[in-house]
Short mmCIF file of C-alpha atoms and ligand atoms in Angstrom, two decimals:
data_model
loop_
_atom_site.label_atom_id
_atom_site.label_comp_id
_atom_site.label_asym_id
_atom_site.label_seq_id
_atom_site.Cartn_x
_atom_site.Cartn_y
_atom_site.Cartn_z
CA MET A 1 9.22 -24.64 16.09
CA PHE A 2 7.25 -25.20 12.88
CA SER A 3 9.49 -25.61 9.85
CA LYS A 4 6.91 -24.58 7.22
CA ILE A 5 3.74 -22.46 7.33
CA LEU A 6 1.12 -21.95 4.63
CA ILE A 7 -0.33 -18.43 4.53
CA ALA A 8 -3.98 -18.57 3.45
CA ASN A 9 -4.21 -14.97 2.31
CA ARG A 10 -2.91 -12.41 -0.19
CA GLY A 11 -1.62 -8.84 -0.41
CA GLU A 12 0.05 -6.94 2.38
CA ILE A 13 -1.06 -9.30 5.16
CA ALA A 14 0.39 -12.34 3.39
CA LEU A 15 3.70 -10.43 3.18
CA ARG A 16 3.41 -9.38 6.81
CA VAL A 17 3.09 -13.00 7.95
CA GLN A 18 5.92 -14.07 5.63
CA ARG A 19 8.20 -11.48 7.24
CA ALA A 20 7.62 -12.91 10.71
CA CYS A 21 8.17 -16.46 9.43
CA ARG A 22 11.39 -15.53 7.70
CA GLU A 23 12.79 -13.91 10.84
CA MET A 24 11.91 -17.08 12.75
CA GLY A 25 13.60 -19.34 10.19
CA ILE A 26 10.28 -20.83 9.05
CA ALA A 27 9.72 -21.61 5.34
CA THR A 28 6.59 -20.10 3.77
CA VAL A 29 4.05 -21.38 1.27
CA ALA A 30 2.04 -18.74 -0.60
CA VAL A 31 -1.29 -19.50 -2.25
CA HIS A 32 -2.81 -17.41 -5.00
CA SER A 33 -5.68 -17.12 -7.42
CA THR A 34 -5.04 -16.90 -11.15
CA ALA A 35 -5.52 -13.10 -10.83
CA ASP A 36 -2.61 -12.95 -8.36
CA ALA A 37 0.05 -14.96 -10.18
CA ASP A 38 2.30 -11.87 -10.31
CA ALA A 39 1.60 -10.73 -6.77
CA MET A 40 4.44 -9.81 -4.43
CA HIS A 41 3.37 -12.33 -1.78
CA VAL A 42 3.88 -15.05 -4.39
CA ARG A 43 7.24 -13.68 -5.52
CA LEU A 44 8.67 -13.49 -2.01
CA ALA A 45 7.45 -16.83 -0.67
CA ASP A 46 9.64 -19.92 -0.60
CA GLU A 47 6.99 -21.89 -2.47
CA SER A 48 3.68 -21.04 -4.07
CA LEU A 49 0.61 -22.79 -5.38
CA CYS A 50 -2.33 -21.64 -7.47
CA ILE A 51 -5.55 -22.50 -5.66
CA GLY A 52 -8.19 -21.36 -8.12
CA PRO A 53 -9.76 -18.69 -10.31
CA PRO A 54 -10.04 -14.99 -9.33
CA LEU A 55 -13.31 -15.07 -7.39
CA ALA A 56 -12.49 -15.35 -3.68
CA ARG A 57 -15.03 -18.11 -3.14
CA ASP A 58 -13.18 -20.22 -5.70
CA SER A 59 -9.69 -19.51 -4.36
CA TYR A 60 -8.97 -17.76 -1.04
CA LEU A 61 -12.19 -19.16 0.47
CA ASN A 62 -11.78 -22.58 -1.14
CA MET A 63 -11.15 -24.79 1.89
CA PRO A 64 -10.39 -28.09 0.10
CA ALA A 65 -7.90 -26.32 -2.19
CA LEU A 66 -6.16 -24.68 0.77
CA LEU A 67 -5.96 -27.91 2.75
CA SER A 68 -4.62 -29.79 -0.28
CA ALA A 69 -2.02 -27.07 -0.80
CA ALA A 70 -0.87 -27.43 2.81
CA LEU A 71 -0.71 -31.22 2.63
CA ILE A 72 1.06 -31.30 -0.76
CA THR A 73 3.74 -28.86 0.38
CA GLY A 74 4.22 -30.41 3.82
CA ALA A 75 3.23 -27.25 5.72
CA GLU A 76 2.61 -27.94 9.40
CA ALA A 77 0.44 -24.92 10.15
CA ILE A 78 -1.83 -22.42 8.43
CA HIS A 79 -1.91 -18.70 9.17
CA PRO A 80 -5.19 -17.20 7.94
CA GLY A 81 -4.26 -13.48 8.12
CA TYR A 82 -7.39 -11.33 8.44
CA GLY A 83 -10.60 -11.50 6.38
CA PHE A 84 -11.20 -14.57 4.18
CA LEU A 85 -11.21 -17.68 6.44
CA SER A 86 -9.63 -16.10 9.51
CA GLU A 87 -12.84 -16.24 11.56
CA ASN A 88 -14.28 -19.40 10.06
CA ALA A 89 -14.56 -21.99 12.84
CA ASP A 90 -15.34 -24.80 10.36
CA PHE A 91 -12.09 -24.10 8.54
CA ALA A 92 -10.11 -24.04 11.80
CA GLU A 93 -11.66 -27.41 12.68
CA MET A 94 -10.85 -28.87 9.27
CA VAL A 95 -7.25 -27.71 9.57
CA GLU A 96 -6.91 -29.43 12.94
CA ALA A 97 -8.70 -32.57 11.66
CA HIS A 98 -6.01 -32.88 8.99
CA GLY A 99 -3.30 -32.89 11.63
CA LEU A 100 -2.25 -29.30 10.95
CA THR A 101 -2.19 -26.35 13.33
CA PHE A 102 -4.51 -23.40 12.82
CA ILE A 103 -2.66 -20.26 13.92
CA GLY A 104 -5.47 -18.66 15.86
CA PRO A 105 -7.92 -19.30 18.68
CA SER A 106 -9.82 -22.55 19.26
CA PRO A 107 -12.75 -23.19 16.90
CA THR A 108 -15.06 -23.02 19.94
CA HIS A 109 -13.97 -19.46 20.72
CA ILE A 110 -14.10 -18.39 17.07
CA ARG A 111 -17.68 -19.67 16.91
CA MET A 112 -18.64 -18.10 20.24
CA MET A 113 -17.40 -14.63 19.27
CA GLY A 114 -18.55 -14.95 15.63
CA ASP A 115 -22.11 -14.77 16.92
CA LYS A 116 -22.28 -11.28 18.38
CA ILE A 117 -25.26 -12.15 20.56
CA THR A 118 -23.39 -15.03 22.22
CA ALA A 119 -20.30 -12.83 22.46
CA LYS A 120 -22.22 -10.14 24.33
CA THR A 121 -23.95 -12.61 26.65
CA THR A 122 -20.63 -14.28 27.45
CA MET A 123 -18.89 -10.99 28.16
CA ALA A 124 -21.78 -9.72 30.29
CA GLU A 125 -21.61 -12.88 32.43
CA LEU A 126 -17.92 -12.20 32.94
CA GLY A 127 -18.55 -8.68 34.17
CA VAL A 128 -17.69 -6.74 31.01
CA PRO A 129 -20.01 -3.72 30.51
CA LEU A 130 -22.17 -3.68 27.36
CA VAL A 131 -23.96 -1.07 25.24
CA PRO A 132 -27.58 -1.11 26.52
CA GLY A 133 -29.83 -3.11 24.24
CA SER A 134 -32.01 -6.14 23.70
CA ASP A 135 -31.54 -9.20 25.80
CA GLY A 136 -30.30 -11.41 22.97
CA GLU A 137 -32.00 -11.92 19.62
CA VAL A 138 -35.02 -9.82 18.69
CA PRO A 139 -37.47 -12.23 16.99
CA ASP A 140 -40.01 -9.90 15.35
CA VAL A 141 -41.07 -6.33 14.64
CA GLU A 142 -43.28 -6.12 17.75
CA ALA A 143 -40.39 -7.14 19.99
CA ALA A 144 -38.12 -4.66 18.19
CA ILE A 145 -40.53 -1.79 18.84
CA GLU A 146 -40.85 -2.81 22.49
CA VAL A 147 -37.03 -2.85 22.96
CA ALA A 148 -36.76 0.54 21.24
CA ARG A 149 -39.47 1.94 23.49
CA GLN A 150 -37.65 0.69 26.58
CA ILE A 151 -34.12 1.88 25.75
CA GLY A 152 -35.19 4.96 23.80
CA CYS A 153 -34.41 5.99 20.20
CA PRO A 154 -32.15 6.23 18.32
CA VAL A 155 -31.42 2.51 18.22
CA LEU A 156 -29.26 0.36 15.99
CA VAL A 157 -30.48 -2.97 14.60
CA LYS A 158 -27.44 -5.23 14.13
CA ALA A 159 -26.88 -8.62 12.54
CA ALA A 160 -25.67 -11.33 14.95
CA ALA A 161 -23.36 -12.63 12.22
CA GLY A 162 -22.42 -9.12 11.01
CA GLY A 163 -18.96 -7.95 10.04
CA GLY A 164 -17.21 -5.31 7.97
CA GLY A 165 -19.80 -2.72 8.96
CA ARG A 166 -22.60 -4.52 7.10
CA GLY A 167 -26.04 -5.50 8.36
CA MET A 168 -26.58 -2.46 10.60
CA LYS A 169 -29.56 -0.11 10.43
CA VAL A 170 -30.30 2.97 12.54
CA ALA A 171 -33.84 3.88 13.64
CA ARG A 172 -33.94 7.49 14.80
CA THR A 173 -37.58 7.37 15.93
CA LEU A 174 -40.03 4.62 16.91
CA ASP A 175 -41.68 5.00 13.49
CA GLU A 176 -38.47 3.90 11.81
CA VAL A 177 -37.97 0.74 13.89
CA ALA A 178 -40.13 -1.61 11.80
CA GLU A 179 -38.34 -0.72 8.57
CA ALA A 180 -34.85 -0.80 10.13
CA PHE A 181 -35.65 -4.21 11.60
CA SER A 182 -36.92 -5.68 8.32
CA THR A 183 -34.07 -4.26 6.23
CA ALA A 184 -31.37 -5.37 8.66
CA ARG A 185 -32.89 -8.85 8.86
CA ALA A 186 -33.10 -9.21 5.07
CA GLU A 187 -29.57 -7.90 4.59
CA ALA A 188 -28.26 -10.23 7.27
CA ALA A 189 -29.92 -13.23 5.65
CA ALA A 190 -28.53 -12.31 2.22
CA ALA A 191 -25.00 -11.38 3.34
CA PHE A 192 -24.36 -13.89 6.12
CA GLY A 193 -26.95 -16.64 5.63
CA ASN A 194 -28.22 -15.92 9.16
CA ASN A 195 -31.09 -13.50 9.78
CA ALA A 196 -30.71 -13.18 13.57
CA VAL A 197 -30.60 -9.53 14.67
CA TYR A 198 -30.34 -7.70 17.98
CA ILE A 199 -30.76 -4.10 19.04
CA GLU A 200 -28.41 -1.64 20.73
CA LYS A 201 -28.82 1.94 21.84
CA TYR A 202 -27.29 4.04 19.04
CA LEU A 203 -24.68 6.15 20.81
CA ASP A 204 -24.47 9.69 19.47
CA ARG A 205 -20.83 10.53 20.15
CA PRO A 206 -18.72 7.51 21.11
CA ARG A 207 -15.14 6.74 20.28
CA HIS A 208 -14.30 3.26 18.99
CA ILE A 209 -11.59 1.96 21.29
CA GLU A 210 -10.29 -1.58 21.05
CA LEU A 211 -7.91 -3.62 23.14
CA GLN A 212 -5.28 -6.01 21.72
CA VAL A 213 -4.81 -9.22 23.67
CA LEU A 214 -2.77 -12.39 23.43
CA GLY A 215 -3.50 -15.55 25.38
CA ASP A 216 -1.31 -18.66 25.62
CA ASN A 217 -2.34 -22.31 26.04
CA TYR A 218 -1.65 -22.15 29.78
CA GLY A 219 -4.37 -19.74 30.86
CA LYS A 220 -2.43 -16.51 30.70
CA VAL A 221 -3.80 -13.43 28.89
CA VAL A 222 -1.90 -10.17 28.46
CA HIS A 223 -3.06 -6.97 26.77
CA PHE A 224 -1.04 -4.55 24.64
CA GLY A 225 -2.98 -1.39 25.17
CA GLU A 226 -5.68 0.20 23.10
CA ARG A 227 -6.15 1.46 19.57
CA ASP A 228 -8.47 4.30 18.70
CA CYS A 229 -10.30 3.43 15.48
CA SER A 230 -12.97 6.12 15.61
CA LEU A 231 -12.11 7.52 12.19
CA GLN A 232 -14.49 5.48 10.05
CA ARG A 233 -16.45 5.85 6.86
CA ARG A 234 -19.51 3.61 6.56
CA HIS A 235 -18.41 1.83 9.74
CA GLN A 236 -15.07 0.98 8.11
CA LYS A 237 -11.84 2.12 9.72
CA LEU A 238 -9.63 4.53 7.78
CA LEU A 239 -7.00 5.83 10.20
CA GLU A 240 -6.04 4.33 13.56
CA GLU A 241 -3.99 5.52 16.50
CA ALA A 242 -2.26 3.90 19.49
CA GLY A 243 -2.86 5.05 22.14
CA SER A 244 -6.16 6.80 22.04
CA PRO A 245 -6.01 10.59 22.38
CA GLY A 246 -9.32 10.30 24.30
CA ILE A 247 -8.52 8.12 27.30
CA THR A 248 -6.09 8.27 30.21
CA ALA A 249 -3.45 5.73 31.22
CA ALA A 250 -5.57 4.89 34.27
CA GLU A 251 -8.59 4.12 32.06
CA ARG A 252 -6.39 1.90 29.87
CA THR A 253 -5.21 -0.03 32.91
CA ALA A 254 -8.74 -0.46 34.23
CA LEU A 255 -10.11 -1.61 30.86
CA GLY A 256 -7.16 -3.98 30.43
CA ALA A 257 -7.80 -5.57 33.81
CA ILE A 258 -11.51 -6.19 33.10
CA ALA A 259 -10.76 -7.63 29.65
CA THR A 260 -7.84 -9.89 30.53
CA GLN A 261 -9.61 -11.30 33.58
CA ALA A 262 -12.68 -12.12 31.48
CA LEU A 263 -10.62 -13.84 28.77
CA GLU A 264 -8.58 -15.80 31.30
CA LYS A 265 -11.83 -17.15 32.72
CA PHE A 266 -12.69 -18.88 29.49
CA GLY A 267 -9.14 -19.77 28.49
CA TYR A 268 -8.84 -17.64 25.36
CA ARG A 269 -5.70 -18.35 23.36
CA ASN A 270 -3.82 -16.58 20.56
CA ALA A 271 -4.52 -13.04 19.31
CA GLY A 272 -7.81 -11.26 19.80
CA THR A 273 -9.28 -7.79 19.91
CA LEU A 274 -12.09 -6.60 22.13
CA GLU A 275 -13.98 -3.69 20.61
CA PHE A 276 -15.65 -1.08 22.79
CA LEU A 277 -17.55 2.14 22.36
CA TYR A 278 -16.42 4.81 24.80
CA GLN A 279 -18.63 7.73 25.73
CA GLU A 280 -18.73 9.96 28.82
CA GLY A 281 -16.10 7.97 30.64
CA GLN A 282 -17.84 4.61 30.09
CA PHE A 283 -16.62 1.65 28.05
CA ALA A 284 -19.23 -0.63 26.48
CA PHE A 285 -18.27 -3.88 24.72
CA ILE A 286 -19.62 -4.35 21.16
CA GLU A 287 -17.74 -7.34 19.77
CA MET A 288 -14.58 -9.41 19.76
CA ASN A 289 -12.49 -10.25 16.73
CA THR A 290 -10.73 -13.60 17.03
CA ARG A 291 -7.88 -12.85 14.63
CA LEU A 292 -5.10 -10.44 13.77
CA GLN A 293 -6.53 -7.01 12.88
CA VAL A 294 -5.63 -4.85 9.89
CA GLU A 295 -4.51 -2.12 12.31
CA HIS A 296 -2.25 -4.34 14.47
CA PRO A 297 0.93 -2.46 13.40
CA VAL A 298 0.13 0.60 15.53
CA THR A 299 0.20 -1.64 18.60
CA GLU A 300 3.49 -3.17 17.44
CA MET A 301 4.99 0.29 17.01
CA VAL A 302 4.19 1.43 20.56
CA THR A 303 5.01 -1.87 22.30
CA GLY A 304 7.87 -3.22 20.15
CA VAL A 305 6.14 -6.64 20.11
CA ASP A 306 5.84 -8.62 16.85
CA LEU A 307 2.25 -9.85 17.20
CA VAL A 308 2.50 -12.33 14.32
CA ARG A 309 5.60 -13.89 15.84
CA GLU A 310 3.69 -14.19 19.10
CA GLN A 311 0.75 -15.83 17.32
CA ILE A 312 3.08 -18.41 15.78
CA ARG A 313 4.87 -19.09 19.08
CA ILE A 314 1.57 -19.53 20.91
CA ALA A 315 0.17 -21.82 18.20
CA PHE A 316 3.28 -23.97 18.55
CA GLY A 317 2.56 -24.29 22.26
CA GLU A 318 5.08 -21.90 23.73
CA PRO A 319 4.04 -19.93 26.82
CA LEU A 320 3.83 -16.15 26.57
CA GLY A 321 6.89 -15.94 28.84
CA TYR A 322 6.19 -12.42 30.14
CA ASP A 323 3.74 -10.63 32.39
CA GLN A 324 1.43 -7.65 32.00
CA SER A 325 3.99 -5.48 33.80
CA ASP A 326 6.57 -6.30 31.09
CA VAL A 327 4.40 -4.72 28.37
CA LYS A 328 5.36 -1.07 27.98
CA VAL A 329 3.51 1.37 25.75
CA SER A 330 5.80 4.14 24.55
CA GLY A 331 5.21 7.09 22.26
CA HIS A 332 2.40 7.32 19.73
CA ALA A 333 1.65 5.52 16.46
CA ILE A 334 -0.71 6.29 13.57
CA GLU A 335 -1.75 4.11 10.64
CA CYS A 336 -3.27 5.39 7.41
CA ARG A 337 -5.11 2.81 5.33
CA ILE A 338 -4.41 3.66 1.72
CA THR A 339 -6.90 2.22 -0.74
CA ALA A 340 -7.06 2.18 -4.55
CA GLU A 341 -10.03 4.54 -4.60
CA ASP A 342 -10.82 8.04 -5.72
CA PRO A 343 -10.10 10.23 -2.65
CA GLU A 344 -13.27 12.29 -3.22
CA THR A 345 -15.87 9.85 -4.54
CA PHE A 346 -14.41 6.59 -3.18
CA ALA A 347 -14.99 4.96 -6.58
CA PRO A 348 -12.70 1.93 -6.95
CA SER A 349 -9.56 2.59 -9.00
CA PRO A 350 -7.97 -0.71 -9.99
CA GLY A 351 -5.32 -0.64 -12.70
CA THR A 352 -1.59 -0.82 -13.29
CA VAL A 353 0.83 0.95 -10.97
CA THR A 354 3.18 2.80 -13.30
CA MET A 355 5.46 4.31 -10.65
CA PHE A 356 6.01 3.50 -7.00
CA HIS A 357 8.22 5.26 -4.50
CA ALA A 358 8.01 4.25 -0.83
CA PRO A 359 8.57 6.72 2.01
CA GLY A 360 11.19 5.96 4.65
CA GLY A 361 13.14 7.44 7.51
CA LEU A 362 13.00 7.22 11.28
CA GLY A 363 9.78 5.77 12.67
CA VAL A 364 8.20 4.98 9.29
CA ARG A 365 6.83 1.56 8.35
CA LEU A 366 5.13 0.59 5.11
CA ASP A 367 3.12 -2.63 4.84
CA SER A 368 2.24 -2.98 1.18
CA ALA A 369 2.45 -5.51 -1.62
CA LEU A 370 2.53 -2.87 -4.40
CA TYR A 371 5.37 -2.46 -6.88
CA ALA A 372 5.87 -0.57 -10.15
CA GLY A 373 4.29 -2.55 -12.97
CA TYR A 374 1.85 -4.38 -10.66
CA ARG A 375 -1.75 -4.52 -11.80
CA VAL A 376 -4.17 -4.05 -8.90
CA PRO A 377 -6.90 -6.62 -9.51
CA SER A 378 -10.53 -5.60 -9.16
CA HIS A 379 -11.62 -8.78 -7.40
CA TYR A 380 -10.47 -8.04 -3.87
CA ASP A 381 -10.44 -5.47 -1.09
CA SER A 382 -9.17 -2.08 -2.24
CA LEU A 383 -6.54 -1.74 0.52
CA VAL A 384 -3.16 -1.38 -1.19
CA ALA A 385 -0.90 0.00 1.53
CA LYS A 386 -0.77 0.69 5.23
CA LEU A 387 1.55 3.51 6.17
CA ILE A 388 2.42 3.48 9.85
CA VAL A 389 4.51 5.97 11.81
CA HIS A 390 5.79 6.19 15.36
CA GLY A 391 6.70 9.35 17.22
CA ARG A 392 7.61 10.16 20.82
CA THR A 393 4.44 12.25 21.04
CA ARG A 394 1.19 12.50 19.06
CA PRO A 395 2.18 15.83 17.41
CA GLU A 396 5.49 14.27 16.36
CA ALA A 397 3.64 11.26 14.89
CA ILE A 398 1.25 13.56 12.98
CA ALA A 399 4.14 15.59 11.54
CA ARG A 400 5.94 12.39 10.59
CA MET A 401 2.85 10.94 8.89
CA ARG A 402 2.37 14.15 6.88
CA ARG A 403 5.98 14.04 5.78
CA ALA A 404 5.81 10.33 4.87
CA LEU A 405 2.54 10.72 2.91
CA GLU A 406 4.09 13.59 0.94
CA GLU A 407 7.07 11.40 0.06
CA PHE A 408 4.88 8.50 -1.01
CA ALA A 409 4.43 8.40 -4.79
CA ILE A 410 2.05 5.99 -6.51
CA ALA A 411 1.14 6.64 -10.14
CA GLY A 412 -1.29 4.83 -12.45
CA ILE A 413 -4.05 4.33 -9.88
CA LYS A 414 -5.89 6.80 -7.69
CA THR A 415 -5.35 6.44 -3.95
CA THR A 416 -6.69 7.96 -0.75
CA ILE A 417 -3.35 9.63 0.11
CA PRO A 418 -4.78 13.16 -0.54
CA LEU A 419 -7.67 12.46 1.83
CA HIS A 420 -5.29 11.38 4.60
CA LEU A 421 -3.26 14.57 4.14
CA ARG A 422 -6.41 16.67 4.50
CA ILE A 423 -7.41 14.81 7.68
CA LEU A 424 -3.95 15.29 9.23
CA ASP A 425 -4.09 19.02 8.45
CA ASP A 426 -7.44 19.49 10.15
CA ALA A 427 -7.48 21.21 13.54
CA GLY A 428 -10.31 18.93 14.71
CA PHE A 429 -8.23 15.83 14.06
CA GLN A 430 -5.14 17.43 15.56
CA SER A 431 -7.05 18.21 18.76
CA GLY A 432 -7.76 14.48 19.16
CA ASP A 433 -11.30 15.34 20.16
CA TYR A 434 -13.26 13.27 17.66
CA THR A 435 -15.95 10.57 17.66
CA ILE A 436 -17.01 7.79 15.25
CA HIS A 437 -19.15 10.34 13.37
CA TRP A 438 -16.34 12.84 12.79
CA LEU A 439 -14.99 11.45 9.52
CA GLU A 440 -18.35 11.21 7.75
CA GLN A 441 -18.96 14.88 8.56
CA PHE A 442 -15.42 15.79 7.47
CA VAL A 443 -15.81 13.97 4.14
CA ALA A 444 -19.22 15.59 3.50
CA ALA A 445 -17.82 19.06 4.29
CA HIS A 446 -14.88 18.61 1.89
CA LYS A 447 -16.82 17.33 -1.12
CA VAL A 448 -15.97 19.35 -4.21
P1 ADP B 1 -18.67 -4.90 12.40
O1 ADP B 1 -18.41 -6.25 12.97
O2 ADP B 1 -19.52 -4.93 11.19
O3 ADP B 1 -17.42 -4.10 12.24
P2 ADP B 1 -19.26 -3.52 14.93
O4 ADP B 1 -20.25 -4.02 15.91
O5 ADP B 1 -17.82 -3.72 15.26
O6 ADP B 1 -19.59 -4.16 13.49
O7 ADP B 1 -19.52 -1.98 14.65
C1 ADP B 1 -18.81 -1.28 13.64
C2 ADP B 1 -18.91 0.20 13.90
O8 ADP B 1 -20.28 0.63 13.90
C3 ADP B 1 -18.38 0.64 15.26
O9 ADP B 1 -17.00 0.83 15.25
C4 ADP B 1 -19.14 1.95 15.45
O10 ADP B 1 -18.54 2.98 14.69
C5 ADP B 1 -20.48 1.64 14.86
N1 ADP B 1 -21.39 1.14 15.93
C6 ADP B 1 -21.58 -0.14 16.31
N2 ADP B 1 -22.45 -0.22 17.33
C7 ADP B 1 -22.85 1.04 17.62
C8 ADP B 1 -23.74 1.65 18.57
N3 ADP B 1 -24.43 0.91 19.45
N4 ADP B 1 -23.88 3.00 18.55
C9 ADP B 1 -23.20 3.76 17.66
N5 ADP B 1 -22.34 3.26 16.75
C10 ADP B 1 -22.17 1.93 16.71
#
């Protein structure tokens, strides 16, 4: 096994990876920007190095600095976490070119799935159903209008290189297509340096359901069930569940079979997530993420599998060592993403945490790098804690999450804890009968 791993990330996910390493007897190297010198991931690592100034592009996205840090400290592998360089095929290639192991999929597969048009074409060839839409890239306004006419409005113009919910524009009528196309294209060029866009039918009441997979280097792919990530604001996930309250065990099995067979055909390795929209009994693939997801803990809670440990084992060359039939999903898990934001206006709320009390008890897990006295920097993502609970049933998990959120005390910064409590108390949420549009409507209805 590796003896030392560098974790090219910060915050809760850097801690999460450290925890797996420590349990496996692997030494950890933390990297940090000057804004993160006091961060918990730095304090708890075996070694740490400063890799640059606060701006992410100068530090956490600074490839030469990260590679130097790995070489100086004698790390044998790099875990990228999520975000930052986790889906950067060039970085994965550079890591390998320096004789180190990138803990993730092959650069070829990262590149293939990083372009959503290629991802969709590949999946379609392998028999995975897609959301109806354009056949690849849409080159100009005329072509966009023609596609919209064929599939019918509303349509969604999406950036091929899109991510994080950016670069997407809805056209509700044919008259809106030209503007949606131009705006999406300009945004895509500015945000991703790639102006390629494609068009999908805009589904009016889908659920977002995604499937967690792991593949080893020997052609075997196993899935770990689904997560329901329909509760989103501005296409960003806020609360996730495993399993989905909207699909049956038979649908899970069928989806799992289609997905794992497809991935085995192209030899996918390490962790990945296939994202689908689900409406009227039909699954339609939208994209694949070639990395660990923020919401991976809900899957860990219902399967008992440490996904980061598995990623490290696979990267080292170990076989999965178990079959699909060995993966058991039991009970129900919920994750609340807690951000340093005003729970009503979503205005960022960086600052110093003056008091911190973590919830606990049976079935409660907290993934957070906060501590009393810590100053939340303004330079990075506003996620400060993920609270995850497991219960034997969904109602038990909801009751447990309510209880844990009430116990959770963070003073000095505003957080979204009150919003999560309101969601959990809502009969619509409790019924489990929600779509990707539910949360936006809920937030609008509860504005004060
Ligand atoms: P990103 O990579 O930016 O996260 P995705 O393609 O995963 O983009 O889409 C993010 C979210 O946008 C989805 O979870 C869903 O809520 C919404 N979305 C994407 N495609 C469609 C579609 N065709 N119809 C309706 N909603 C969509």
